Every structure is written in C-alpha cells, then in structure tokens.
Coordinates of C-alpha atoms in Angstrom, one line a residue:
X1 CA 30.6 110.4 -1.2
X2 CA 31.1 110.9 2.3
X3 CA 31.7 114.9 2.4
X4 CA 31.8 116.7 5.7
X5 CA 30.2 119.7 4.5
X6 CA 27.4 118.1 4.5
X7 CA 27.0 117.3 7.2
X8 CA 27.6 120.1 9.9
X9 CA 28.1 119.2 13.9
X10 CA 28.4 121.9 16.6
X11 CA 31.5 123.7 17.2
X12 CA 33.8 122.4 20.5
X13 CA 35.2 118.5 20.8
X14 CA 31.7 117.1 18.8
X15 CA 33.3 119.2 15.6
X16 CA 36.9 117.8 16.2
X17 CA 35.2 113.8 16.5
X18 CA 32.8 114.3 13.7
X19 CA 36.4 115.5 11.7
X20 CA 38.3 112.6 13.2
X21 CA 35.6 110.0 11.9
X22 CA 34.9 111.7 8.9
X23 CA 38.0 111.3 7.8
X24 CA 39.1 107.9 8.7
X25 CA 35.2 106.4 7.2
X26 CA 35.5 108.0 3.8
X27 CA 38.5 106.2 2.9
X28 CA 37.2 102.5 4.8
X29 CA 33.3 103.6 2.6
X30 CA 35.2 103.8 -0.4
X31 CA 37.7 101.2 0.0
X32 CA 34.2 99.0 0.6
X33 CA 32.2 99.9 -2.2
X34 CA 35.0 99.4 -4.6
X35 CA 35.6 95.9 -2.9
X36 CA 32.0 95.7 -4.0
X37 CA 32.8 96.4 -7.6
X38 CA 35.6 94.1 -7.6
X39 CA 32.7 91.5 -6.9
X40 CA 30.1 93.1 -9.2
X41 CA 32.6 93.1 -12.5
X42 CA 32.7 89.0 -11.3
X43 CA 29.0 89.3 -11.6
X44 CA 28.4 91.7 -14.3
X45 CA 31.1 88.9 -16.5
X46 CA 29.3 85.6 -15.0
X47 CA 25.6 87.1 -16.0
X48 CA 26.4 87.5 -19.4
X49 CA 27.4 83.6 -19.5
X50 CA 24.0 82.7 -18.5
X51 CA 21.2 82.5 -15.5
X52 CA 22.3 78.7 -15.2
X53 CA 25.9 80.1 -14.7
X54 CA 25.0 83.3 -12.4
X55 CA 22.7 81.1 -10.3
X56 CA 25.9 78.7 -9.7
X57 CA 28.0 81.3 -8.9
X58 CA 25.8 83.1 -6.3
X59 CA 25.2 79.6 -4.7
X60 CA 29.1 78.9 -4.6
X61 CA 29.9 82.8 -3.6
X62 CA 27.5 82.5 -0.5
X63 CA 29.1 80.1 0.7
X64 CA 33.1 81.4 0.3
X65 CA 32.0 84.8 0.8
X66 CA 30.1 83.9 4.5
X67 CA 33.3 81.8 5.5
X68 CA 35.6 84.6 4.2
X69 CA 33.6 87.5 6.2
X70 CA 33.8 85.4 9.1
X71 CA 37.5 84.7 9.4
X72 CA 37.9 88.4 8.5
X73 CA 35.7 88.9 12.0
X74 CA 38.0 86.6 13.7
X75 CA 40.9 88.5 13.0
X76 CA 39.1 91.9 13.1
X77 CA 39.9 91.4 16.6
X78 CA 43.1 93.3 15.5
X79 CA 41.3 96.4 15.2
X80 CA 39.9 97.0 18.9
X81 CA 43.1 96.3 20.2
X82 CA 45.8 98.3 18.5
X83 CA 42.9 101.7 18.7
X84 CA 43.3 100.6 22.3
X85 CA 46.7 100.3 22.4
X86 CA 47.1 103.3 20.6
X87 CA 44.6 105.3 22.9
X88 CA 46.9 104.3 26.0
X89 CA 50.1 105.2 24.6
X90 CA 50.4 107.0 21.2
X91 CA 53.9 105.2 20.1
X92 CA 52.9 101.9 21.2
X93 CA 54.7 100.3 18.4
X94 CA 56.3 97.1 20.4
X95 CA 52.4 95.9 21.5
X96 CA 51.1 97.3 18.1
X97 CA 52.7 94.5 16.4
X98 CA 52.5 91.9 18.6
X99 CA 49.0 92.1 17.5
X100 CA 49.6 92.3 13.7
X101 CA 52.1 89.6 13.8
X102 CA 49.6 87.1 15.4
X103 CA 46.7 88.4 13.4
X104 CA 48.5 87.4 10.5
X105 CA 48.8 84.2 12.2
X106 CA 45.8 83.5 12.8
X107 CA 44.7 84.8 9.1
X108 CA 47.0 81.6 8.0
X109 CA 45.5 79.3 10.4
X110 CA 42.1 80.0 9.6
X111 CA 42.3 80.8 6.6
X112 CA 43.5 76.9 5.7
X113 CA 40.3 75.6 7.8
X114 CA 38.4 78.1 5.9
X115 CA 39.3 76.4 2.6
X116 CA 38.8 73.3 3.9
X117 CA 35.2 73.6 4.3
X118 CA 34.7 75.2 1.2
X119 CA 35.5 71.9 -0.1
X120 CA 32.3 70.3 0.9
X121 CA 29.8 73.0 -0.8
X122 CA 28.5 70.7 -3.7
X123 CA 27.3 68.2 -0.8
X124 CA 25.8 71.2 0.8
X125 CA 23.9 72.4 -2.2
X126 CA 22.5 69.2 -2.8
X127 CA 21.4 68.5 0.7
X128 CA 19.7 71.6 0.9
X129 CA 17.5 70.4 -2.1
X130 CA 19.7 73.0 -5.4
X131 CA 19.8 71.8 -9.1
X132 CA 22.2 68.9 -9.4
X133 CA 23.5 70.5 -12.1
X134 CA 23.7 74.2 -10.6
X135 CA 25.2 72.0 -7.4
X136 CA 27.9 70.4 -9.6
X137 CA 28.7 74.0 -11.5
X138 CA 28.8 75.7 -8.1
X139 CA 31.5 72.8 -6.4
X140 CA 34.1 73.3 -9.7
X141 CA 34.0 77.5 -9.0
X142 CA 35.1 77.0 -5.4
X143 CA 37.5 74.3 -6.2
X144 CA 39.2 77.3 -7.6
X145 CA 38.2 80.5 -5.6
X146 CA 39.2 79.1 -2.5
X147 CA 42.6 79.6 -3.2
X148 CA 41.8 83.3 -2.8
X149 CA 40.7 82.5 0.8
X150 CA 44.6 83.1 2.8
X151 CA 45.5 86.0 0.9
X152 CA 42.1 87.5 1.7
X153 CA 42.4 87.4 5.0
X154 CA 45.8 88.0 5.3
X155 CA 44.8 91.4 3.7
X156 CA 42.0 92.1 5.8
X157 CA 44.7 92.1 9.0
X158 CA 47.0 94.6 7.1
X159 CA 43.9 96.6 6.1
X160 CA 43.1 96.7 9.6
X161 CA 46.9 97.8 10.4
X162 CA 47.2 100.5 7.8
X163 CA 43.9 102.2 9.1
X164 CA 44.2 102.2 12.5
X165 CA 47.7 104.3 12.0
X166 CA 45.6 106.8 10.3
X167 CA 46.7 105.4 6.5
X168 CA 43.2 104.0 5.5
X169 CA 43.3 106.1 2.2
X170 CA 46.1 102.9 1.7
X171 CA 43.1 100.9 1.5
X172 CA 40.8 103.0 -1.1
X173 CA 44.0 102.8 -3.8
X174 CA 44.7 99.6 -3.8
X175 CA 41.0 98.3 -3.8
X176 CA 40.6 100.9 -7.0
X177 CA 43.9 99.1 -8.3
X178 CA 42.1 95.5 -7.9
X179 CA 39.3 96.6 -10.0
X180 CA 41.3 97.2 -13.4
X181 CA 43.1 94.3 -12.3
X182 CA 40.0 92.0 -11.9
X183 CA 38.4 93.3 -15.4
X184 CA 41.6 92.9 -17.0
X185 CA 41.4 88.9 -15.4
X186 CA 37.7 88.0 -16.1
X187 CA 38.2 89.4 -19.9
X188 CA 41.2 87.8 -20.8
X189 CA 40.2 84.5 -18.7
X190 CA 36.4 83.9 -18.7
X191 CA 36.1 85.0 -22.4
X192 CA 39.7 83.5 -23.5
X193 CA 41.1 87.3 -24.9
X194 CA 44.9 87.6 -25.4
X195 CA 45.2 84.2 -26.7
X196 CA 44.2 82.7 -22.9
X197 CA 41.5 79.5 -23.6
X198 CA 38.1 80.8 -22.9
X199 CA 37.2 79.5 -19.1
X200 CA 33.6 80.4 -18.6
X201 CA 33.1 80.4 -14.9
X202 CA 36.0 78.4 -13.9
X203 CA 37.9 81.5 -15.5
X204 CA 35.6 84.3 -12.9
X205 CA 37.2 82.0 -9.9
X206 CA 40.7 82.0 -11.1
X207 CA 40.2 86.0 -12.1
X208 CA 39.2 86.1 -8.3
X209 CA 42.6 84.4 -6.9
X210 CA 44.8 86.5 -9.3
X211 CA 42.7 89.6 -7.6
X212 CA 43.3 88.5 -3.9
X213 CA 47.3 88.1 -4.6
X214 CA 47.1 91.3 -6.3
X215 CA 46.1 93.2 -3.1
X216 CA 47.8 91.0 -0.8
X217 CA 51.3 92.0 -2.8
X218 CA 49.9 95.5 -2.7
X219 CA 49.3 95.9 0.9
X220 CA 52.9 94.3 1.6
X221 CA 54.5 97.2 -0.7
X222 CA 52.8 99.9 0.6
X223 CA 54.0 99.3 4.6
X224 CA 57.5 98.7 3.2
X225 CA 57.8 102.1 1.5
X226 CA 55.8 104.0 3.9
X227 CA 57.6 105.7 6.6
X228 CA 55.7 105.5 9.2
X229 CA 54.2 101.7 9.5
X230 CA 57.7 101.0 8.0
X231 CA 59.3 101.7 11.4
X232 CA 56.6 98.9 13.3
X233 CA 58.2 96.3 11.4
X234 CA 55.4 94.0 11.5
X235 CA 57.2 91.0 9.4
X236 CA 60.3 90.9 11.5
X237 CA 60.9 88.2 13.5
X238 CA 57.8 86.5 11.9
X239 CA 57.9 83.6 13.3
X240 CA 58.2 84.7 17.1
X241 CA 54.7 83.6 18.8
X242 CA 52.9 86.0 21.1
X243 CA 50.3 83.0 22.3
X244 CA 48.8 85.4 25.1
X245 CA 48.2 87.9 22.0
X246 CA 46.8 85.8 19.9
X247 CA 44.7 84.7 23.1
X248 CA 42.9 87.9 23.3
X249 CA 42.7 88.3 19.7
X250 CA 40.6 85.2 19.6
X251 CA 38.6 85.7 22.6
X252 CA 37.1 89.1 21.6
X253 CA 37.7 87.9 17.9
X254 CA 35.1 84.5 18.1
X255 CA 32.2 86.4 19.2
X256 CA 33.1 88.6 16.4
X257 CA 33.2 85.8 14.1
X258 CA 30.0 84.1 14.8
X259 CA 27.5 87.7 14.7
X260 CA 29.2 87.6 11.1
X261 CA 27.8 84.5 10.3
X262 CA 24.8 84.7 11.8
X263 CA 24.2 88.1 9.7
X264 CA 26.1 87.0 6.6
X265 CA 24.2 83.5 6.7
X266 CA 20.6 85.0 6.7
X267 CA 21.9 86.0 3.8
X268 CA 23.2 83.0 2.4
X269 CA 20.6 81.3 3.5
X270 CA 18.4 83.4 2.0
X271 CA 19.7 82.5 -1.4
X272 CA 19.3 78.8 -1.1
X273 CA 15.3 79.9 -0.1
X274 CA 15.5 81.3 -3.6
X275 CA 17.6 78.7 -5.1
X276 CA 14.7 76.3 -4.1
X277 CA 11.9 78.7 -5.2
X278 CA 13.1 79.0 -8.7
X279 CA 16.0 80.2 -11.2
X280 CA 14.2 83.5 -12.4
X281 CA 13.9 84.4 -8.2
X282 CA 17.5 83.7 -7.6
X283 CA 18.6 85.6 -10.5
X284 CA 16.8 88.5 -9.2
X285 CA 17.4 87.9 -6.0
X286 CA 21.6 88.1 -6.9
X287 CA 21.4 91.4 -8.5
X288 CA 19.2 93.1 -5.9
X289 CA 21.8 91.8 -3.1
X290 CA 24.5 93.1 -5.0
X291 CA 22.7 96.6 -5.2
X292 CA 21.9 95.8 -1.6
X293 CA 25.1 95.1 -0.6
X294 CA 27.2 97.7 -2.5
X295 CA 25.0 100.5 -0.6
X296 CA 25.5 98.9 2.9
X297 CA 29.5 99.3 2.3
X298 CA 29.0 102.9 3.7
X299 CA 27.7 102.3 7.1
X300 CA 29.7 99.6 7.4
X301 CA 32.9 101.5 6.8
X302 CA 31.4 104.1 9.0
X303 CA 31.1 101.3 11.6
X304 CA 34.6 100.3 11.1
X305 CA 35.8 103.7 11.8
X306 CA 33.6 103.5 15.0
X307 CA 35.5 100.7 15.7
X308 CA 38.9 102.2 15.6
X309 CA 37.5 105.9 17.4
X310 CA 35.2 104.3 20.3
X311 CA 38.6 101.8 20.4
X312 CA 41.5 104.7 20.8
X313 CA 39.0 106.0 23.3
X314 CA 38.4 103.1 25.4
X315 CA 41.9 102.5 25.4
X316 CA 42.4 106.0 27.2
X317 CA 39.3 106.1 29.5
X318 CA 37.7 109.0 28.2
X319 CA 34.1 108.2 28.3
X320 CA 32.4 111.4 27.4
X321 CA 34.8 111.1 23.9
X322 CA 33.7 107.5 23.6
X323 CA 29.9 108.8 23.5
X324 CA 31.2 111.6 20.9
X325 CA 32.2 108.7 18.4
X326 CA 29.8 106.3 18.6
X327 CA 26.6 109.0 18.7
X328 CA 28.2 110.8 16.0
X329 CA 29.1 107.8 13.6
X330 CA 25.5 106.9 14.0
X331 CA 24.1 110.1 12.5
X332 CA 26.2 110.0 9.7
X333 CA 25.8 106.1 9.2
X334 CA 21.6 106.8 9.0
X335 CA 22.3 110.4 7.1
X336 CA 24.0 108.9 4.2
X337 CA 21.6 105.4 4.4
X338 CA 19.0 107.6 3.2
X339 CA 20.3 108.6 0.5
X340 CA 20.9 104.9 -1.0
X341 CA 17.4 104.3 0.4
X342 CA 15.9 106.7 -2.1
X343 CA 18.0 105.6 -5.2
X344 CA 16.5 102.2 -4.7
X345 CA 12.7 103.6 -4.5
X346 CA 13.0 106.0 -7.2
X347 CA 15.2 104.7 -9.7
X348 CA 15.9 101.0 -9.5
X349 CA 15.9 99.6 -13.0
X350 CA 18.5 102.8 -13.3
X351 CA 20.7 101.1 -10.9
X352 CA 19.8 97.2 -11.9
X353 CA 20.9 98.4 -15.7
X354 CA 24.6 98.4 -14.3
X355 CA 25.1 94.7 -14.1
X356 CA 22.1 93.4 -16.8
X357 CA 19.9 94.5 -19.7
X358 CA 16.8 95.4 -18.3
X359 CA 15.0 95.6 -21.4
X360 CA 16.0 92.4 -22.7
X361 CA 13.2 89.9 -22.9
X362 CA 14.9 87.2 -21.9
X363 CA 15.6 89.2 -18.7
X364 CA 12.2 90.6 -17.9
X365 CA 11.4 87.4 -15.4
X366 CA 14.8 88.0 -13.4
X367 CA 14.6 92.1 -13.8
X368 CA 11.1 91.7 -12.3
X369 CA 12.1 89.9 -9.4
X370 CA 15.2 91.8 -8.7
X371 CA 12.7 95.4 -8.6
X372 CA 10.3 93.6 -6.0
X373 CA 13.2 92.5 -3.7
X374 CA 15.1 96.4 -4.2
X375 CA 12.3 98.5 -3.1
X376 CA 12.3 96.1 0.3
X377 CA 16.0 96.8 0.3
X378 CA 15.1 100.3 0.2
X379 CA 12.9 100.1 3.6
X380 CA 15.5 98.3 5.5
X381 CA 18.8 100.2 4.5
X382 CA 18.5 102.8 7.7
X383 CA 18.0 99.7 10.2
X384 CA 21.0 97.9 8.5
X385 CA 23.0 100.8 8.9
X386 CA 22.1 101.7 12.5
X387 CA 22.5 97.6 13.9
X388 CA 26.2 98.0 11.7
X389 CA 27.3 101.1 13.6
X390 CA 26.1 100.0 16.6
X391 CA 27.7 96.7 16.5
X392 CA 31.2 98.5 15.6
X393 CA 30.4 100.8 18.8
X394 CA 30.2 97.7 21.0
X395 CA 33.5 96.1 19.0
X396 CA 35.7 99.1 20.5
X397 CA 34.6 98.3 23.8
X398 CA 35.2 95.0 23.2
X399 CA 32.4 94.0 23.9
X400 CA 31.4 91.1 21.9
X401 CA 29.7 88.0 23.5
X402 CA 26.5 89.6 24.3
X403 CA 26.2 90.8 20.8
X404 CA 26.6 88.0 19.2
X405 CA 23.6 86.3 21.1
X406 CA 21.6 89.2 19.9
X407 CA 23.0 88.7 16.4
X408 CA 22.2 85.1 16.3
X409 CA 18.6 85.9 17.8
X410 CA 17.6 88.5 15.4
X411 CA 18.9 87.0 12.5
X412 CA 17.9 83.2 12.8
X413 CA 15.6 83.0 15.3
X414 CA 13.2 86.8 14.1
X415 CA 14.6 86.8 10.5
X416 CA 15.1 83.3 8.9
X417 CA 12.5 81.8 10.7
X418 CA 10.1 84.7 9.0
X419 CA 11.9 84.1 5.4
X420 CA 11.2 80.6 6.2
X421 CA 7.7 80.6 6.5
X422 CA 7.0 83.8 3.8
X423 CA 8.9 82.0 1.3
X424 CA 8.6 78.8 1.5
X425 CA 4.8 78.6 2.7
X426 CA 3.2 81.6 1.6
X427 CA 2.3 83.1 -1.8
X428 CA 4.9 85.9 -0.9
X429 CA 7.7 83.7 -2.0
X430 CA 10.7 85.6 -2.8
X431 CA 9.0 88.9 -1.3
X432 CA 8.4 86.8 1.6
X433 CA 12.1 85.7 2.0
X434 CA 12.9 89.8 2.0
X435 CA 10.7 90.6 4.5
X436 CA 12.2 88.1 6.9
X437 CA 15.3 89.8 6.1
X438 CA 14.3 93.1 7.1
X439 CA 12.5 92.1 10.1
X440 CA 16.0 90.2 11.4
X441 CA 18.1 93.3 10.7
X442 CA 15.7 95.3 12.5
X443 CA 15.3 93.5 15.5
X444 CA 19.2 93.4 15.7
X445 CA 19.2 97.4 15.2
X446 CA 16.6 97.8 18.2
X447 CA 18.9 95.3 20.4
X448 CA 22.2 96.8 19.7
X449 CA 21.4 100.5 19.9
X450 CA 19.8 100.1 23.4
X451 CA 22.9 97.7 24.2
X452 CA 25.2 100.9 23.3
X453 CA 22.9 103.5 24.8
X454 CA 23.0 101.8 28.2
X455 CA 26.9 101.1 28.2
X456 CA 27.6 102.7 31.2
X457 CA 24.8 101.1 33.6
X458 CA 25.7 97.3 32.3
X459 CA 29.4 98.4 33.0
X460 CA 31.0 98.2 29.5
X461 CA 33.1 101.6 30.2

C-alpha cells in the first residue's frame, strides 16, 4: 500500500524524514482502512436486509459515527503532546503518562455524554423531515450501538499511545483481528447462525459493541506484554488526577473536536439531504461514501503520522525538521490520493460490486446513483487529502483554534450551503449535494495549506 520505493526523496535528513513517516503512516493507513472494513462488512450484512434497512442504518451511523469522531478529536489531543514530550526528552515516561492517564479520562467522561446524545437521534431524524418509519428503525440501532461509544474512545487514546512510541503496527493487527471478529458477529447475530435468534439490524449494532470490546481488550493486552510501553505503566495509579493535564488536553483537544464535526457533519448532513431527496439517492449515496471514505483512510493516516513527526519536532525546536515532515507527508498524502482517484474514474461499478450486486435489477436505481456521486469523489480525493495533512501539520504545532474557524467556514458556510441549494433547489439533486461537498473540502485545503506554509511569519514555530 504505502511502499517507500515508490516513492523516492533525495539523499541527506529529507531521506531519513520521508523513512521516519513512511514507516509510522503505513501501519496508522492500514490500521484505517481496515477500520473501514470493519464498518463496510456492517454495511455489506445490513444491505442485503433491504434499502429500507441500509437507509436506517446510514441515518443512525451518521449520527454515532460524527459524535464518535469527535470525542476521538477531543482526546487526540493526546497525540501532539506526548510527540512533544517525546521530542524534548526521549524517556519522558513520567509526563508521557500523565497524558494517557487523563486521556483515558476524558475518553470515559465524554464518552458517557456522547451516548447520551445519541439517545435523542429518532427526534432528530424526524425533525429534519426522514421516514417515520426509517426514523423509528434508525432510533432502535443506536439504542444498541451506543454502547460501543466508551470502549471506542477509550481505544482511540491507547491507539494514540502505542503509535506515538513507535508501536503503531499494534494498531494494523488488532484492527485486522476486529474484522474476523465483526463477520463472525453480524453472521451469527443479524442472520441468527449457530443457533443465535436472527436480529436483522438490531443484530449489526450489537455485532458493533462486541467489536468495540474486542479491540478495547486487545489494546489492553498488547501494552501489558509489550516491553517497552509496559514499563510507562499507564493504568497504575488510575485514579490519580492530573487536572492541569487534562487542562491542556482539552484546550488544544476542543478545537480539535469541533473541525471534526464541522467536516464529519457535512457529511452527515449530507446524508439527511439525501435522506429527504429520496431512498434510491441515499442508498447510493451510502455506498459511494463508504468507497469514499475507505480511500480517504490513507491521507488521513498519513496526516496522523504528521501529527506525531511535526509534534516530536516541535517538541525539540527544530524548525527546519518540522518543514521536512509536514512538506514531505504532503507529497505522499497527494501521491497516493491519485491513485484511489483513478480507481473511482475508471473502474467504479468494480469497486461498488464489493458491498452490492451491481447487476441486480432491483439495484440498478441505487447503483446508478452511487456511480454519479463516485466519479465526484474521484475529483475531490487530492483536495481531501491535502486539507487532512495539512490539518495534522497544524495539530503538531498545536495549533488548533484558527483551524477550526477555517474548518467550520469551508465546510458549512462554502460546502453545506452549496449542497443546500444544488440539492435541494436545483435539478442536480444528489449530484448537487456532492458538489457542495467538494467545493467545502477544497476551500478548507486552500485555507490550511497557506495556514501551514506561512507558519513561521504568524508565529506558530
């Protein structure tokens, strides 16, 4: 997937970074796209239950998923911090877990808020003009998934942990692990195998929570038996507060929080657009997000290794390396997004056949959709990757207030304002919706690049 010799830098301290990042992104890419599967076998089990059912579930997903990648923002705070801490001083295990120990904190804290609001989604659906019925589908799945919410988050902290001590292949095995783990759930549970009653889509949610334990329990047993982030014993004394910690993980974590849900909810929101445009477009709009999305897990590991590199170096004040690691995870991020970006425009009813029967008749009206909406994914898949490494850039400067006001800008006030008006008011409808969608994500890729090419004169290093 992500192979250095593909990509070849000069010789000198560019070579050694482009190494450095190469190696911690391929194991955070892959650890992301097969997070991505672990979603897609939920979707590839709920579509052959029925549109009615796939439509609930993408309504009810959008919702968890946007407050789950939120509170994983909020305590992605974590990550700046220890690269920084590790940057000053390379043993800095006492302040190392200090961090970890309130993360996981916080991951508890919010994580029971998070739930909490989940709780209200049926109302949601309904005042945003969905189905009754696909409303009333959509509330019994997260009455169940959102137990999944904690453990989540919880492992998003210790994912953040294990990478950031140069163990992020940790994160690729486990996330393989889930996979066989969430088949094995969604067959025996949604289609009632091994004598288990046949759940439909309550039984996707429940496969979901058994998942999220799964990798929590997974995480937890790999720091015990590995030597190294053994010794930073990050569960001891669990209970002792660090409240000037958890002070700075929130302060740079917030910001973080909100550009998540301002990106993740033109998203969201662009499903309930579809939801009101018709069944067939949300259908198709799903499966193209999911194609979408699974191809954006590259850059965005690449960003999170960004994170972690521009972070180590900010923490020991090199500034010509920090210039190294951002520049040179941004090459690599738009290298790769080209390659995705021609899968989509040459073969997408190749890659749409993974999760439905294209040639199925009673598919054509959702397949037809989802081809319109994949070759617009296509177009914006190098801006999306360039705003995600640039936004990572920023995050190991800590630098994330002003991006979140360019976030919020590009996404609501450029992008879901467009998808309004496309969608809603044009004969464009769902093609409408998608170009609001790229024009958001590109605005946000202008803003953020020029934000990280002028670090030095707005005194972020």
């Amino acid at each position: 997937m992500l192979h250095a010799a593909t990509l070849t830098p000069p010789a000198g301290p560019w070579r050694t970074e482009f190494s450095a990042t190469m190696k911690l992104a391929w194991p955070l890419a892959a650890a992301n796209l097969l997070q991505m599967l672990v979603h897609a076998v939920d979707v590839i089990f709920v579509a052959r239950l029925g549109e009615q059912e796939l439509a609930a579930s993408s309504l009810a997903i959008a919702l968890f998923g946007l407050t789950l990648w939120g509170l994983s923002g909020l305590t992605g705070a974590v990550a700046p911090l220890i690269a920084a801490e590790l940057g000053r001083r390379r043993h800095a295990v006492r302040e190392v877990r200090r961090s970890v120990r309130m993360g996981l904190w916080l991951a508890v804290l919010a994580g029971a808020v998070g739930m909490a609001a989940c709780l209200g989604g049926e109302r949601l659906m309904l005042l945003t003009g969905q189905d009754p019925k696909i409303a009333a589908m959509s509330g019994d799945f997260l009455q169940i998934i959102i137990w999944a919410m904690i453990p989540m988050v919880l492992s998003n902290v210790l994912r953040i942990f294990v990478s950031a001590l140069n163990r992020p292949i940790f994160a690729t095995v486990i996330i393989a692990s889930a996979i066989a783990v969430s088949v094995l759930a969604n067959w025996v549970l949604v289609f009632g195998n091994l004598g288990a009653p046949a759940l439909g889509l309550e039984g996707s949610a429940l496969a979901s929570v058994v998942t999220s334990l799964f990798i929590l329990a997974a995480y937890v047993a790999a720091i015990a038996w590995d030597r190294r982030l053994r010794r930073y014993r990050i569960f001891g004394n669990w209970w002792r507060t660090e409240w000037s910690r958890m002070k700075d993980i929130v302060r740079i974590g917030t910001p973080i929080m909100f550009t998540i849900f301002a990106e993740a909810g033109l998203f969201s929101g662009a499903a309930f657009l579809m939801g009101r445009i018709g069944p067939s477009e949300l259908a198709g709009h799903t499966i193209a997000l999911q194609v979408a999305a699974l191809a954006f897990q590259i850059p965005f590991g690449i960003g999170q290794a960004a994170t972690i590199r521009v972070g180590y170096h900010f923490g020991a004040g090199d500034s010509a390396a920090i210039a190294r690691a951002g520049w040179i995870a941004l090459a690599i991020a738009v290298a790769f997004s080209m390659v995705t970006a021609s899968i989509m425009l040459f073969a997408p009813l190749t890659v749409l056949s993974i999760y439905v029967d294209v040639d199925a008749a009673a598919n054509s009206a959702m397949v037809g959709f989802a081809v319109q909406y994949l070759l617009l994914a296509a177009i914006f898949q190098l801006v999306d990757a360039v705003q995600a490494v640039s936004a990572g850039n920023l995050r190991g400067l800590q630098d994330t207030r002003v991006p979140m006001v360019i976030a919020v800008f590009s996404y609501w006030a450029a992008g879901f304002s467009i998808s309004i008006w496309l969608g809603l008011n044009s004969s464009l409808a769902g093609v409408g919706v998608w170009i609001g969608l790229a024009a958001g994500l590109l605005v946000a890729a202008v803003l953020l690049t020029w934000r990280w090419a002028q670090r030095g004169r707005l005194g972020l290093v």
